[in-house]
């Protein structure tokens, strides 16, 4: 293997160390950073995510307030709770764990969150700010990818960056962040033709597809930086990313592993948004 493997846990730990100090300053001012976590229903993966976020928040000194609601909760009831949390001056960040049960209008819930407390960065106000180059809260996974690129000293300006995936939570904001950092950005998706050629031309590849080892190592340009956002479970239960890691690591200059790459950064960036929200309150 020739690539440097980017240790997301180490970068996330360093960020959390800074956050701990900033959170302590907020506490000393009588304003402990507080995150309201809203979980609706009993999706097992969501429960795990919420538990991990709560544990990490506590380590940093962020107070979490859990609101666990039954799957039968209506859109109106959930909007009511989110509005109440938006109006509560002791709450700095609101996280509504996605996906919500099928019967709930996710867009209505998102719009009910005060944009100044939207620590996920999914409210149109925050996505719009990102688009015009005046970001407030940036979606946590793309923000974490940018921090990983910075930690590895990857040059972005003028380089050709390929984002594979165009979701609102990962692909689109990722493309915006790379554009803002002066990359020449291509955003590929399920209708893209000749994806292998696009990958072979890219200096930076961010894979956010959700398909196990979909990006073949042989497609990677020698010396490229590869950020693997995907989290997929193989038939044997083990986790893997969207990139064929071992083969890609033979060609890339830097690469993130799965697990232990982007995942820890996503949580750390969420906590960074909560501390920032508390500082600005
Ligand atoms: P999504 O399903 O919303 O989007 C997937 C994207 O992949 C779509 O835009 C689609 O156009 C594209 N795509 C599908 N097939 C393709 C193909 N054949 N060629 C090119 N593009 C194709 O998923 P998402 O929410 O953006 O998440 C993507 C992956 O990242 C998932 O594995 C998810 O679990 C993972 N994820 C990880 C983190 C983290 O913290 N590490 C956070 C969010 C998402």
PDB file of C-alpha atoms and ligand atoms in Angstrom:
ATOM      1  CA  UNK A   1       0.000   0.000   0.000  1.00  0.00           C
ATOM      2  CA  UNK A   2       1.388   3.398  -0.901  1.00  0.00           C
ATOM      3  CA  UNK A   3      -1.379   5.723   0.357  1.00  0.00           C
ATOM      4  CA  UNK A   4      -1.397   7.509   3.685  1.00  0.00           C
ATOM      5  CA  UNK A   5      -4.464   6.294   5.546  1.00  0.00           C
ATOM      6  CA  UNK A   6      -6.293   9.248   7.092  1.00  0.00           C
ATOM      7  CA  UNK A   7      -7.205   8.444  10.680  1.00  0.00           C
ATOM      8  CA  UNK A   8     -10.580  10.136  11.132  1.00  0.00           C
ATOM      9  CA  UNK A   9     -10.746   9.203  14.783  1.00  0.00           C
ATOM     10  CA  UNK A  10      -7.480  10.992  15.519  1.00  0.00           C
ATOM     11  CA  UNK A  11      -8.565  14.155  13.666  1.00  0.00           C
ATOM     12  CA  UNK A  12     -11.964  14.007  15.372  1.00  0.00           C
ATOM     13  CA  UNK A  13     -10.334  13.583  18.802  1.00  0.00           C
ATOM     14  CA  UNK A  14      -8.205  16.678  18.204  1.00  0.00           C
ATOM     15  CA  UNK A  15     -11.280  18.684  17.202  1.00  0.00           C
ATOM     16  CA  UNK A  16     -13.189  17.420  20.251  1.00  0.00           C
ATOM     17  CA  UNK A  17     -10.282  18.503  22.477  1.00  0.00           C
ATOM     18  CA  UNK A  18     -10.728  22.086  21.216  1.00  0.00           C
ATOM     19  CA  UNK A  19     -14.489  21.830  21.618  1.00  0.00           C
ATOM     20  CA  UNK A  20     -14.125  20.690  25.230  1.00  0.00           C
ATOM     21  CA  UNK A  21     -12.264  23.897  26.075  1.00  0.00           C
ATOM     22  CA  UNK A  22     -14.808  26.067  24.248  1.00  0.00           C
ATOM     23  CA  UNK A  23     -17.720  24.241  25.893  1.00  0.00           C
ATOM     24  CA  UNK A  24     -16.113  24.770  29.320  1.00  0.00           C
ATOM     25  CA  UNK A  25     -15.995  28.531  28.632  1.00  0.00           C
ATOM     26  CA  UNK A  26     -19.721  28.472  27.813  1.00  0.00           C
ATOM     27  CA  UNK A  27     -20.408  26.534  31.026  1.00  0.00           C
ATOM     28  CA  UNK A  28     -18.391  29.065  33.051  1.00  0.00           C
ATOM     29  CA  UNK A  29     -20.595  31.804  31.576  1.00  0.00           C
ATOM     30  CA  UNK A  30     -23.689  29.951  32.753  1.00  0.00           C
ATOM     31  CA  UNK A  31     -24.630  28.901  29.236  1.00  0.00           C
ATOM     32  CA  UNK A  32     -23.865  25.161  28.895  1.00  0.00           C
ATOM     33  CA  UNK A  33     -24.047  24.075  25.225  1.00  0.00           C
ATOM     34  CA  UNK A  34     -27.256  22.090  24.927  1.00  0.00           C
ATOM     35  CA  UNK A  35     -28.385  19.802  22.135  1.00  0.00           C
ATOM     36  CA  UNK A  36     -31.979  18.562  21.879  1.00  0.00           C
ATOM     37  CA  UNK A  37     -32.067  15.162  20.184  1.00  0.00           C
ATOM     38  CA  UNK A  38     -35.410  14.083  18.728  1.00  0.00           C
ATOM     39  CA  UNK A  39     -35.866  10.430  17.840  1.00  0.00           C
ATOM     40  CA  UNK A  40     -39.182   9.188  16.461  1.00  0.00           C
ATOM     41  CA  UNK A  41     -39.919   5.465  16.339  1.00  0.00           C
ATOM     42  CA  UNK A  42     -37.687   2.482  16.973  1.00  0.00           C
ATOM     43  CA  UNK A  43     -35.353   2.215  13.982  1.00  0.00           C
ATOM     44  CA  UNK A  44     -32.397   0.260  15.460  1.00  0.00           C
ATOM     45  CA  UNK A  45     -29.726   2.054  13.388  1.00  0.00           C
ATOM     46  CA  UNK A  46     -31.120   5.454  14.426  1.00  0.00           C
ATOM     47  CA  UNK A  47     -31.044   4.414  18.088  1.00  0.00           C
ATOM     48  CA  UNK A  48     -27.357   3.493  17.737  1.00  0.00           C
ATOM     49  CA  UNK A  49     -26.536   6.809  16.000  1.00  0.00           C
ATOM     50  CA  UNK A  50     -28.366   8.794  18.683  1.00  0.00           C
ATOM     51  CA  UNK A  51     -26.628   6.890  21.478  1.00  0.00           C
ATOM     52  CA  UNK A  52     -23.190   7.473  19.920  1.00  0.00           C
ATOM     53  CA  UNK A  53     -23.859  11.185  19.440  1.00  0.00           C
ATOM     54  CA  UNK A  54     -25.055  11.489  23.049  1.00  0.00           C
ATOM     55  CA  UNK A  55     -21.981   9.717  24.391  1.00  0.00           C
ATOM     56  CA  UNK A  56     -19.591  11.856  22.375  1.00  0.00           C
ATOM     57  CA  UNK A  57     -21.478  15.043  23.315  1.00  0.00           C
ATOM     58  CA  UNK A  58     -21.101  14.211  27.020  1.00  0.00           C
ATOM     59  CA  UNK A  59     -17.336  13.727  26.580  1.00  0.00           C
ATOM     60  CA  UNK A  60     -17.070  17.234  25.146  1.00  0.00           C
ATOM     61  CA  UNK A  61     -19.250  18.815  27.834  1.00  0.00           C
ATOM     62  CA  UNK A  62     -22.403  19.267  25.779  1.00  0.00           C
ATOM     63  CA  UNK A  63     -25.693  18.638  27.556  1.00  0.00           C
ATOM     64  CA  UNK A  64     -28.129  16.497  25.560  1.00  0.00           C
ATOM     65  CA  UNK A  65     -31.868  16.445  26.064  1.00  0.00           C
ATOM     66  CA  UNK A  66     -33.458  13.350  24.572  1.00  0.00           C
ATOM     67  CA  UNK A  67     -36.990  13.387  23.178  1.00  0.00           C
ATOM     68  CA  UNK A  68     -37.988   9.867  22.158  1.00  0.00           C
ATOM     69  CA  UNK A  69     -41.420   9.802  20.554  1.00  0.00           C
ATOM     70  CA  UNK A  70     -43.546   6.879  19.356  1.00  0.00           C
ATOM     71  CA  UNK A  71     -43.649   5.956  15.654  1.00  0.00           C
ATOM     72  CA  UNK A  72     -47.319   7.004  15.571  1.00  0.00           C
ATOM     73  CA  UNK A  73     -46.422  10.670  16.272  1.00  0.00           C
ATOM     74  CA  UNK A  74     -48.129  13.021  13.792  1.00  0.00           C
ATOM     75  CA  UNK A  75     -46.461  15.743  11.746  1.00  0.00           C
ATOM     76  CA  UNK A  76     -48.384  18.374  13.736  1.00  0.00           C
ATOM     77  CA  UNK A  77     -47.221  16.942  17.073  1.00  0.00           C
ATOM     78  CA  UNK A  78     -43.607  16.835  15.934  1.00  0.00           C
ATOM     79  CA  UNK A  79     -43.777  20.362  14.483  1.00  0.00           C
ATOM     80  CA  UNK A  80     -45.149  21.464  17.876  1.00  0.00           C
ATOM     81  CA  UNK A  81     -42.202  19.932  19.743  1.00  0.00           C
ATOM     82  CA  UNK A  82     -39.640  21.368  17.319  1.00  0.00           C
ATOM     83  CA  UNK A  83     -41.201  24.849  17.605  1.00  0.00           C
ATOM     84  CA  UNK A  84     -41.116  24.569  21.387  1.00  0.00           C
ATOM     85  CA  UNK A  85     -37.411  23.647  21.257  1.00  0.00           C
ATOM     86  CA  UNK A  86     -36.769  26.464  18.770  1.00  0.00           C
ATOM     87  CA  UNK A  87     -38.315  28.926  21.253  1.00  0.00           C
ATOM     88  CA  UNK A  88     -36.426  27.561  24.298  1.00  0.00           C
ATOM     89  CA  UNK A  89     -33.411  29.821  25.000  1.00  0.00           C
ATOM     90  CA  UNK A  90     -31.665  27.014  26.932  1.00  0.00           C
ATOM     91  CA  UNK A  91     -31.531  24.837  23.773  1.00  0.00           C
ATOM     92  CA  UNK A  92     -28.779  25.760  21.306  1.00  0.00           C
ATOM     93  CA  UNK A  93     -29.013  22.950  18.787  1.00  0.00           C
ATOM     94  CA  UNK A  94     -31.843  20.752  17.522  1.00  0.00           C
ATOM     95  CA  UNK A  95     -31.174  17.413  15.896  1.00  0.00           C
ATOM     96  CA  UNK A  96     -34.084  15.481  14.433  1.00  0.00           C
ATOM     97  CA  UNK A  97     -32.735  12.021  13.660  1.00  0.00           C
ATOM     98  CA  UNK A  98     -33.479  10.955  10.074  1.00  0.00           C
ATOM     99  CA  UNK A  99     -35.110   9.048   8.514  1.00  0.00           C
ATOM    100  CA  UNK A 100     -38.451   9.887  10.092  1.00  0.00           C
ATOM    101  CA  UNK A 101     -41.308   7.340   9.927  1.00  0.00           C
ATOM    102  CA  UNK A 102     -43.061   7.308   6.541  1.00  0.00           C
ATOM    103  CA  UNK A 103     -46.182   9.127   7.749  1.00  0.00           C
ATOM    104  CA  UNK A 104     -44.310  12.268   8.845  1.00  0.00           C
ATOM    105  CA  UNK A 105     -43.670  15.198   6.488  1.00  0.00           C
ATOM    106  CA  UNK A 106     -39.910  15.583   6.939  1.00  0.00           C
ATOM    107  CA  UNK A 107     -39.838  18.894   5.083  1.00  0.00           C
ATOM    108  CA  UNK A 108     -42.389  20.433   7.456  1.00  0.00           C
ATOM    109  CA  UNK A 109     -40.261  19.344  10.435  1.00  0.00           C
ATOM    110  CA  UNK A 110     -37.091  20.759   8.902  1.00  0.00           C
ATOM    111  CA  UNK A 111     -38.763  24.117   8.242  1.00  0.00           C
ATOM    112  CA  UNK A 112     -39.949  24.308  11.868  1.00  0.00           C
ATOM    113  CA  UNK A 113     -36.354  24.303  13.165  1.00  0.00           C
ATOM    114  CA  UNK A 114     -34.958  27.754  13.953  1.00  0.00           C
ATOM    115  CA  UNK A 115     -32.107  28.069  11.386  1.00  0.00           C
ATOM    116  CA  UNK A 116     -29.886  29.438  14.188  1.00  0.00           C
ATOM    117  CA  UNK A 117     -30.314  26.063  15.967  1.00  0.00           C
ATOM    118  CA  UNK A 118     -30.136  23.895  12.838  1.00  0.00           C
ATOM    119  CA  UNK A 119     -26.872  22.175  13.761  1.00  0.00           C
ATOM    120  CA  UNK A 120     -27.352  19.550  11.023  1.00  0.00           C
ATOM    121  CA  UNK A 121     -27.283  22.369   8.460  1.00  0.00           C
ATOM    122  CA  UNK A 122     -30.187  20.962   6.439  1.00  0.00           C
ATOM    123  CA  UNK A 123     -32.572  23.961   6.696  1.00  0.00           C
ATOM    124  CA  UNK A 124     -32.931  25.796   3.345  1.00  0.00           C
ATOM    125  CA  UNK A 125     -31.677  28.958   5.054  1.00  0.00           C
ATOM    126  CA  UNK A 126     -28.380  27.267   5.935  1.00  0.00           C
ATOM    127  CA  UNK A 127     -28.053  25.452   2.609  1.00  0.00           C
ATOM    128  CA  UNK A 128     -28.737  28.764   0.828  1.00  0.00           C
ATOM    129  CA  UNK A 129     -26.057  30.509   2.886  1.00  0.00           C
ATOM    130  CA  UNK A 130     -23.613  27.803   1.862  1.00  0.00           C
ATOM    131  CA  UNK A 131     -24.550  28.359  -1.768  1.00  0.00           C
ATOM    132  CA  UNK A 132     -23.882  32.130  -1.622  1.00  0.00           C
ATOM    133  CA  UNK A 133     -20.585  31.694   0.206  1.00  0.00           C
ATOM    134  CA  UNK A 134     -21.833  32.927   3.620  1.00  0.00           C
ATOM    135  CA  UNK A 135     -22.079  29.620   5.518  1.00  0.00           C
ATOM    136  CA  UNK A 136     -23.453  29.375   9.058  1.00  0.00           C
ATOM    137  CA  UNK A 137     -24.071  25.720   9.861  1.00  0.00           C
ATOM    138  CA  UNK A 138     -22.587  23.395   7.248  1.00  0.00           C
ATOM    139  CA  UNK A 139     -23.903  19.797   6.966  1.00  0.00           C
ATOM    140  CA  UNK A 140     -21.659  17.715   9.217  1.00  0.00           C
ATOM    141  CA  UNK A 141     -20.492  14.941   6.873  1.00  0.00           C
ATOM    142  CA  UNK A 142     -19.221  17.248   4.098  1.00  0.00           C
ATOM    143  CA  UNK A 143     -17.723  19.559   6.745  1.00  0.00           C
ATOM    144  CA  UNK A 144     -15.896  16.541   8.173  1.00  0.00           C
ATOM    145  CA  UNK A 145     -14.591  15.574   4.716  1.00  0.00           C
ATOM    146  CA  UNK A 146     -13.171  19.085   4.260  1.00  0.00           C
ATOM    147  CA  UNK A 147     -11.467  18.908   7.645  1.00  0.00           C
ATOM    148  CA  UNK A 148      -9.934  15.561   6.695  1.00  0.00           C
ATOM    149  CA  UNK A 149      -8.592  17.010   3.436  1.00  0.00           C
ATOM    150  CA  UNK A 150      -7.134  19.920   5.409  1.00  0.00           C
ATOM    151  CA  UNK A 151      -5.599  17.583   8.007  1.00  0.00           C
ATOM    152  CA  UNK A 152      -3.830  15.728   5.197  1.00  0.00           C
ATOM    153  CA  UNK A 153      -2.691  18.986   3.535  1.00  0.00           C
ATOM    154  CA  UNK A 154      -4.438  18.045   0.311  1.00  0.00           C
ATOM    155  CA  UNK A 155      -4.231  20.915  -2.170  1.00  0.00           C
ATOM    156  CA  UNK A 156      -7.699  21.819  -3.454  1.00  0.00           C
ATOM    157  CA  UNK A 157      -7.389  25.100  -5.352  1.00  0.00           C
ATOM    158  CA  UNK A 158      -7.467  24.525  -9.094  1.00  0.00           C
ATOM    159  CA  UNK A 159      -7.610  20.742  -8.707  1.00  0.00           C
ATOM    160  CA  UNK A 160     -10.228  18.541 -10.300  1.00  0.00           C
ATOM    161  CA  UNK A 161     -12.635  17.165  -7.668  1.00  0.00           C
ATOM    162  CA  UNK A 162     -15.263  14.526  -8.286  1.00  0.00           C
ATOM    163  CA  UNK A 163     -18.156  14.048  -5.864  1.00  0.00           C
ATOM    164  CA  UNK A 164     -20.074  10.833  -6.499  1.00  0.00           C
ATOM    165  CA  UNK A 165     -23.623  11.256  -5.168  1.00  0.00           C
ATOM    166  CA  UNK A 166     -25.959  14.255  -5.151  1.00  0.00           C
ATOM    167  CA  UNK A 167     -27.950  13.911  -1.947  1.00  0.00           C
ATOM    168  CA  UNK A 168     -28.880  17.066  -0.054  1.00  0.00           C
ATOM    169  CA  UNK A 169     -27.084  15.885   3.072  1.00  0.00           C
ATOM    170  CA  UNK A 170     -23.791  14.802   1.506  1.00  0.00           C
ATOM    171  CA  UNK A 171     -23.189  15.126  -2.244  1.00  0.00           C
ATOM    172  CA  UNK A 172     -24.574  18.599  -3.023  1.00  0.00           C
ATOM    173  CA  UNK A 173     -23.110  20.439   0.000  1.00  0.00           C
ATOM    174  CA  UNK A 174     -19.818  18.581  -0.533  1.00  0.00           C
ATOM    175  CA  UNK A 175     -19.660  19.884  -4.097  1.00  0.00           C
ATOM    176  CA  UNK A 176     -20.398  23.422  -2.840  1.00  0.00           C
ATOM    177  CA  UNK A 177     -17.622  23.265  -0.240  1.00  0.00           C
ATOM    178  CA  UNK A 178     -15.077  22.060  -2.792  1.00  0.00           C
ATOM    179  CA  UNK A 179     -16.212  24.790  -5.197  1.00  0.00           C
ATOM    180  CA  UNK A 180     -15.816  27.390  -2.451  1.00  0.00           C
ATOM    181  CA  UNK A 181     -12.291  26.045  -1.927  1.00  0.00           C
ATOM    182  CA  UNK A 182     -11.587  26.745  -5.631  1.00  0.00           C
ATOM    183  CA  UNK A 183     -11.660  23.179  -6.947  1.00  0.00           C
ATOM    184  CA  UNK A 184     -13.053  22.433 -10.376  1.00  0.00           C
ATOM    185  CA  UNK A 185     -15.973  20.280  -9.309  1.00  0.00           C
ATOM    186  CA  UNK A 186     -17.932  17.560 -11.037  1.00  0.00           C
ATOM    187  CA  UNK A 187     -20.890  16.008  -9.250  1.00  0.00           C
ATOM    188  CA  UNK A 188     -21.604  12.497 -10.545  1.00  0.00           C
ATOM    189  CA  UNK A 189     -24.786  10.541  -9.888  1.00  0.00           C
ATOM    190  CA  UNK A 190     -26.759   7.502 -10.936  1.00  0.00           C
ATOM    191  CA  UNK A 191     -27.269   8.839 -14.473  1.00  0.00           C
ATOM    192  CA  UNK A 192     -23.624   9.787 -15.055  1.00  0.00           C
ATOM    193  CA  UNK A 193     -22.087   8.139 -18.107  1.00  0.00           C
ATOM    194  CA  UNK A 194     -18.511   6.823 -18.144  1.00  0.00           C
ATOM    195  CA  UNK A 195     -18.044   7.231 -14.405  1.00  0.00           C
ATOM    196  CA  UNK A 196     -14.740   5.328 -14.495  1.00  0.00           C
ATOM    197  CA  UNK A 197     -13.321   7.985 -16.854  1.00  0.00           C
ATOM    198  CA  UNK A 198     -14.468  10.771 -14.531  1.00  0.00           C
ATOM    199  CA  UNK A 199     -12.810   9.036 -11.574  1.00  0.00           C
ATOM    200  CA  UNK A 200      -9.596   8.449 -13.520  1.00  0.00           C
ATOM    201  CA  UNK A 201      -9.345  12.200 -14.216  1.00  0.00           C
ATOM    202  CA  UNK A 202     -10.014  13.362 -10.632  1.00  0.00           C
ATOM    203  CA  UNK A 203      -7.373  14.621  -8.197  1.00  0.00           C
ATOM    204  CA  UNK A 204      -9.883  14.372  -5.349  1.00  0.00           C
ATOM    205  CA  UNK A 205     -12.632  11.750  -5.201  1.00  0.00           C
ATOM    206  CA  UNK A 206     -15.433  11.877  -2.630  1.00  0.00           C
ATOM    207  CA  UNK A 207     -17.604   8.765  -2.815  1.00  0.00           C
ATOM    208  CA  UNK A 208     -21.103   9.065  -1.273  1.00  0.00           C
ATOM    209  CA  UNK A 209     -23.120   6.417  -3.076  1.00  0.00           C
ATOM    210  CA  UNK A 210     -24.060   3.759  -0.544  1.00  0.00           C
ATOM    211  CA  UNK A 211     -22.850   0.747  -2.550  1.00  0.00           C
ATOM    212  CA  UNK A 212     -20.195  -1.578  -1.163  1.00  0.00           C
ATOM    213  CA  UNK A 213     -16.806  -1.202  -2.898  1.00  0.00           C
ATOM    214  CA  UNK A 214     -18.506   0.316  -5.939  1.00  0.00           C
ATOM    215  CA  UNK A 215     -15.487   2.475  -6.883  1.00  0.00           C
ATOM    216  CA  UNK A 216     -12.825   0.132  -8.211  1.00  0.00           C
ATOM    217  CA  UNK A 217      -9.278   0.746  -7.068  1.00  0.00           C
ATOM    218  CA  UNK A 218      -7.999   0.536 -10.645  1.00  0.00           C
ATOM    219  CA  UNK A 219     -10.074   3.635 -11.562  1.00  0.00           C
ATOM    220  CA  UNK A 220      -8.245   5.908  -9.113  1.00  0.00           C
ATOM    221  CA  UNK A 221      -5.753   8.385 -10.575  1.00  0.00           C
ATOM    222  CA  UNK A 222      -2.275   7.767  -9.137  1.00  0.00           C
ATOM    223  CA  UNK A 223      -1.654  10.319  -6.385  1.00  0.00           C
ATOM    224  CA  UNK A 224      -5.327  11.197  -5.877  1.00  0.00           C
ATOM    225  CA  UNK A 225      -6.982  11.912  -2.518  1.00  0.00           C
ATOM    226  CA  UNK A 226      -9.876   9.547  -1.833  1.00  0.00           C
ATOM    227  CA  UNK A 227     -12.558  10.304   0.750  1.00  0.00           C
ATOM    228  CA  UNK A 228     -14.958   7.422   1.298  1.00  0.00           C
ATOM    229  CA  UNK A 229     -18.260   8.492   2.854  1.00  0.00           C
ATOM    230  CA  UNK A 230     -20.129   5.231   2.264  1.00  0.00           C
ATOM    231  CA  UNK A 231     -21.075   2.927   5.103  1.00  0.00           C
ATOM    232  CA  UNK A 232     -22.138  -0.468   3.832  1.00  0.00           C
ATOM    233  CA  UNK A 233     -22.537  -3.852   5.439  1.00  0.00           C
ATOM    234  CA  UNK A 234     -21.143  -6.909   3.671  1.00  0.00           C
ATOM    235  CA  UNK A 235     -22.945 -10.247   3.730  1.00  0.00           C
ATOM    236  CA  UNK A 236     -20.660 -11.406   6.576  1.00  0.00           C
ATOM    237  CA  UNK A 237     -21.752  -8.410   8.692  1.00  0.00           C
ATOM    238  CA  UNK A 238     -18.501  -6.444   8.386  1.00  0.00           C
ATOM    239  CA  UNK A 239     -18.501  -2.774   7.365  1.00  0.00           C
ATOM    240  CA  UNK A 240     -16.993  -1.371   4.205  1.00  0.00           C
ATOM    241  CA  UNK A 241     -17.092   1.843   2.225  1.00  0.00           C
ATOM    242  CA  UNK A 242     -18.001   2.744  -1.340  1.00  0.00           C
ATOM    243  CA  UNK A 243     -14.386   2.351  -2.441  1.00  0.00           C
ATOM    244  CA  UNK A 244     -12.428  -0.856  -2.993  1.00  0.00           C
ATOM    245  CA  UNK A 245     -10.018   0.140  -0.245  1.00  0.00           C
ATOM    246  CA  UNK A 246      -6.946  -2.091  -0.655  1.00  0.00           C
ATOM    247  CA  UNK A 247      -6.708  -1.650  -4.427  1.00  0.00           C
ATOM    248  CA  UNK A 248      -7.400   2.104  -4.230  1.00  0.00           C
ATOM    249  CA  UNK A 249      -4.741   2.511  -1.528  1.00  0.00           C
ATOM    250  CA  UNK A 250      -2.172   1.139  -3.992  1.00  0.00           C
ATOM    251  CA  UNK A 251      -2.755   4.152  -6.247  1.00  0.00           C
ATOM    252  CA  UNK A 252      -4.006   7.009  -4.042  1.00  0.00           C
ATOM    253  CA  UNK A 253      -1.775   9.402  -2.099  1.00  0.00           C
ATOM    254  CA  UNK A 254      -4.266   9.620   0.782  1.00  0.00           C
ATOM    255  CA  UNK A 255      -7.391   7.616   1.540  1.00  0.00           C
ATOM    256  CA  UNK A 256      -9.917   7.333   4.355  1.00  0.00           C
ATOM    257  CA  UNK A 257     -10.780   3.927   5.832  1.00  0.00           C
ATOM    258  CA  UNK A 258     -14.272   2.649   6.661  1.00  0.00           C
ATOM    259  CA  UNK A 259     -14.889   2.505   9.536  1.00  0.00           C
ATOM    260  CA  UNK A 260     -12.678   5.106  11.200  1.00  0.00           C
ATOM    261  CA  UNK A 261     -12.552   7.757   8.475  1.00  0.00           C
ATOM    262  CA  UNK A 262     -15.449  10.103   7.771  1.00  0.00           C
ATOM    263  CA  UNK A 263     -17.796   8.655  10.429  1.00  0.00           C
ATOM    264  CA  UNK A 264     -16.036  10.053  13.534  1.00  0.00           C
ATOM    265  CA  UNK A 265     -15.640  13.412  11.773  1.00  0.00           C
ATOM    266  CA  UNK A 266     -19.379  13.681  11.138  1.00  0.00           C
ATOM    267  CA  UNK A 267     -20.149  13.486  14.851  1.00  0.00           C
ATOM    268  CA  UNK A 268     -17.299  15.856  15.779  1.00  0.00           C
ATOM    269  CA  UNK A 269     -18.554  18.429  13.255  1.00  0.00           C
ATOM    270  CA  UNK A 270     -22.071  18.168  14.673  1.00  0.00           C
ATOM    271  CA  UNK A 271     -20.692  18.897  18.134  1.00  0.00           C
ATOM    272  CA  UNK A 272     -18.676  21.804  16.705  1.00  0.00           C
ATOM    273  CA  UNK A 273     -21.910  23.286  15.352  1.00  0.00           C
ATOM    274  CA  UNK A 274     -23.576  22.931  18.779  1.00  0.00           C
ATOM    275  CA  UNK A 275     -20.712  24.706  20.568  1.00  0.00           C
ATOM    276  CA  UNK A 276     -20.734  27.454  17.917  1.00  0.00           C
ATOM    277  CA  UNK A 277     -24.501  27.843  18.361  1.00  0.00           C
ATOM    278  CA  UNK A 278     -24.028  28.183  22.143  1.00  0.00           C
ATOM    279  CA  UNK A 279     -21.273  30.775  21.671  1.00  0.00           C
ATOM    280  CA  UNK A 280     -23.498  32.795  19.365  1.00  0.00           C
ATOM    281  CA  UNK A 281     -26.642  32.561  21.520  1.00  0.00           C
TER     282      UNK A 281
HETATM  283  P1  LIG B   1     -28.400   8.726  -0.964  1.00  0.00           P
HETATM  284  O1  LIG B   1     -28.963   7.369  -1.218  1.00  0.00           O
HETATM  285  O2  LIG B   1     -29.297   9.844  -0.603  1.00  0.00           O
HETATM  286  O3  LIG B   1     -27.576   9.195  -2.262  1.00  0.00           O
HETATM  287  C1  LIG B   1     -26.800   8.291  -2.998  1.00  0.00           C
HETATM  288  C2  LIG B   1     -26.325   8.989  -4.244  1.00  0.00           C
HETATM  289  O4  LIG B   1     -25.580   8.051  -4.996  1.00  0.00           O
HETATM  290  C3  LIG B   1     -27.452   9.492  -5.134  1.00  0.00           C
HETATM  291  O5  LIG B   1     -27.308  10.892  -5.337  1.00  0.00           O
HETATM  292  C4  LIG B   1     -27.293   8.737  -6.439  1.00  0.00           C
HETATM  293  O6  LIG B   1     -27.478   9.553  -7.583  1.00  0.00           O
HETATM  294  C5  LIG B   1     -25.857   8.255  -6.361  1.00  0.00           C
HETATM  295  N1  LIG B   1     -25.710   7.004  -7.090  1.00  0.00           N
HETATM  296  C6  LIG B   1     -26.464   5.882  -6.973  1.00  0.00           C
HETATM  297  N2  LIG B   1     -26.049   4.954  -7.861  1.00  0.00           N
HETATM  298  C7  LIG B   1     -25.027   5.500  -8.545  1.00  0.00           C
HETATM  299  C8  LIG B   1     -24.195   5.055  -9.603  1.00  0.00           C
HETATM  300  N3  LIG B   1     -24.363   3.844 -10.135  1.00  0.00           N
HETATM  301  N4  LIG B   1     -23.240   5.879 -10.047  1.00  0.00           N
HETATM  302  C9  LIG B   1     -23.064   7.105  -9.517  1.00  0.00           C
HETATM  303  N5  LIG B   1     -23.830   7.591  -8.517  1.00  0.00           N
HETATM  304  C10 LIG B   1     -24.792   6.795  -8.046  1.00  0.00           C
HETATM  305  O7  LIG B   1     -27.256   8.507   0.109  1.00  0.00           O
HETATM  306  P2  LIG B   1     -26.525   9.551   1.115  1.00  0.00           P
HETATM  307  O8  LIG B   1     -27.430   9.854   2.233  1.00  0.00           O
HETATM  308  O9  LIG B   1     -25.909  10.656   0.330  1.00  0.00           O
HETATM  309  O10 LIG B   1     -25.377   8.578   1.681  1.00  0.00           O
HETATM  310  C11 LIG B   1     -24.432   7.983   0.815  1.00  0.00           C
HETATM  311  C12 LIG B   1     -23.607   6.989   1.608  1.00  0.00           C
HETATM  312  O11 LIG B   1     -22.897   7.692   2.625  1.00  0.00           O
HETATM  313  C13 LIG B   1     -24.395   5.898   2.337  1.00  0.00           C
HETATM  314  O12 LIG B   1     -23.630   4.727   2.375  1.00  0.00           O
HETATM  315  C14 LIG B   1     -24.532   6.448   3.747  1.00  0.00           C
HETATM  316  O13 LIG B   1     -24.687   5.423   4.697  1.00  0.00           O
HETATM  317  C15 LIG B   1     -23.214   7.130   3.888  1.00  0.00           C
HETATM  318  N6  LIG B   1     -23.188   8.212   4.862  1.00  0.00           N
HETATM  319  C16 LIG B   1     -22.164   8.219   5.740  1.00  0.00           C
HETATM  320  C17 LIG B   1     -22.056   9.232   6.667  1.00  0.00           C
HETATM  321  C18 LIG B   1     -20.887   9.229   7.602  1.00  0.00           C
HETATM  322  O14 LIG B   1     -20.920   9.904   8.613  1.00  0.00           O
HETATM  323  N7  LIG B   1     -19.814   8.506   7.285  1.00  0.00           N
HETATM  324  C19 LIG B   1     -23.019  10.248   6.714  1.00  0.00           C
HETATM  325  C20 LIG B   1     -24.049  10.246   5.772  1.00  0.00           C
HETATM  326  C21 LIG B   1     -24.121   9.215   4.842  1.00  0.00           C
END
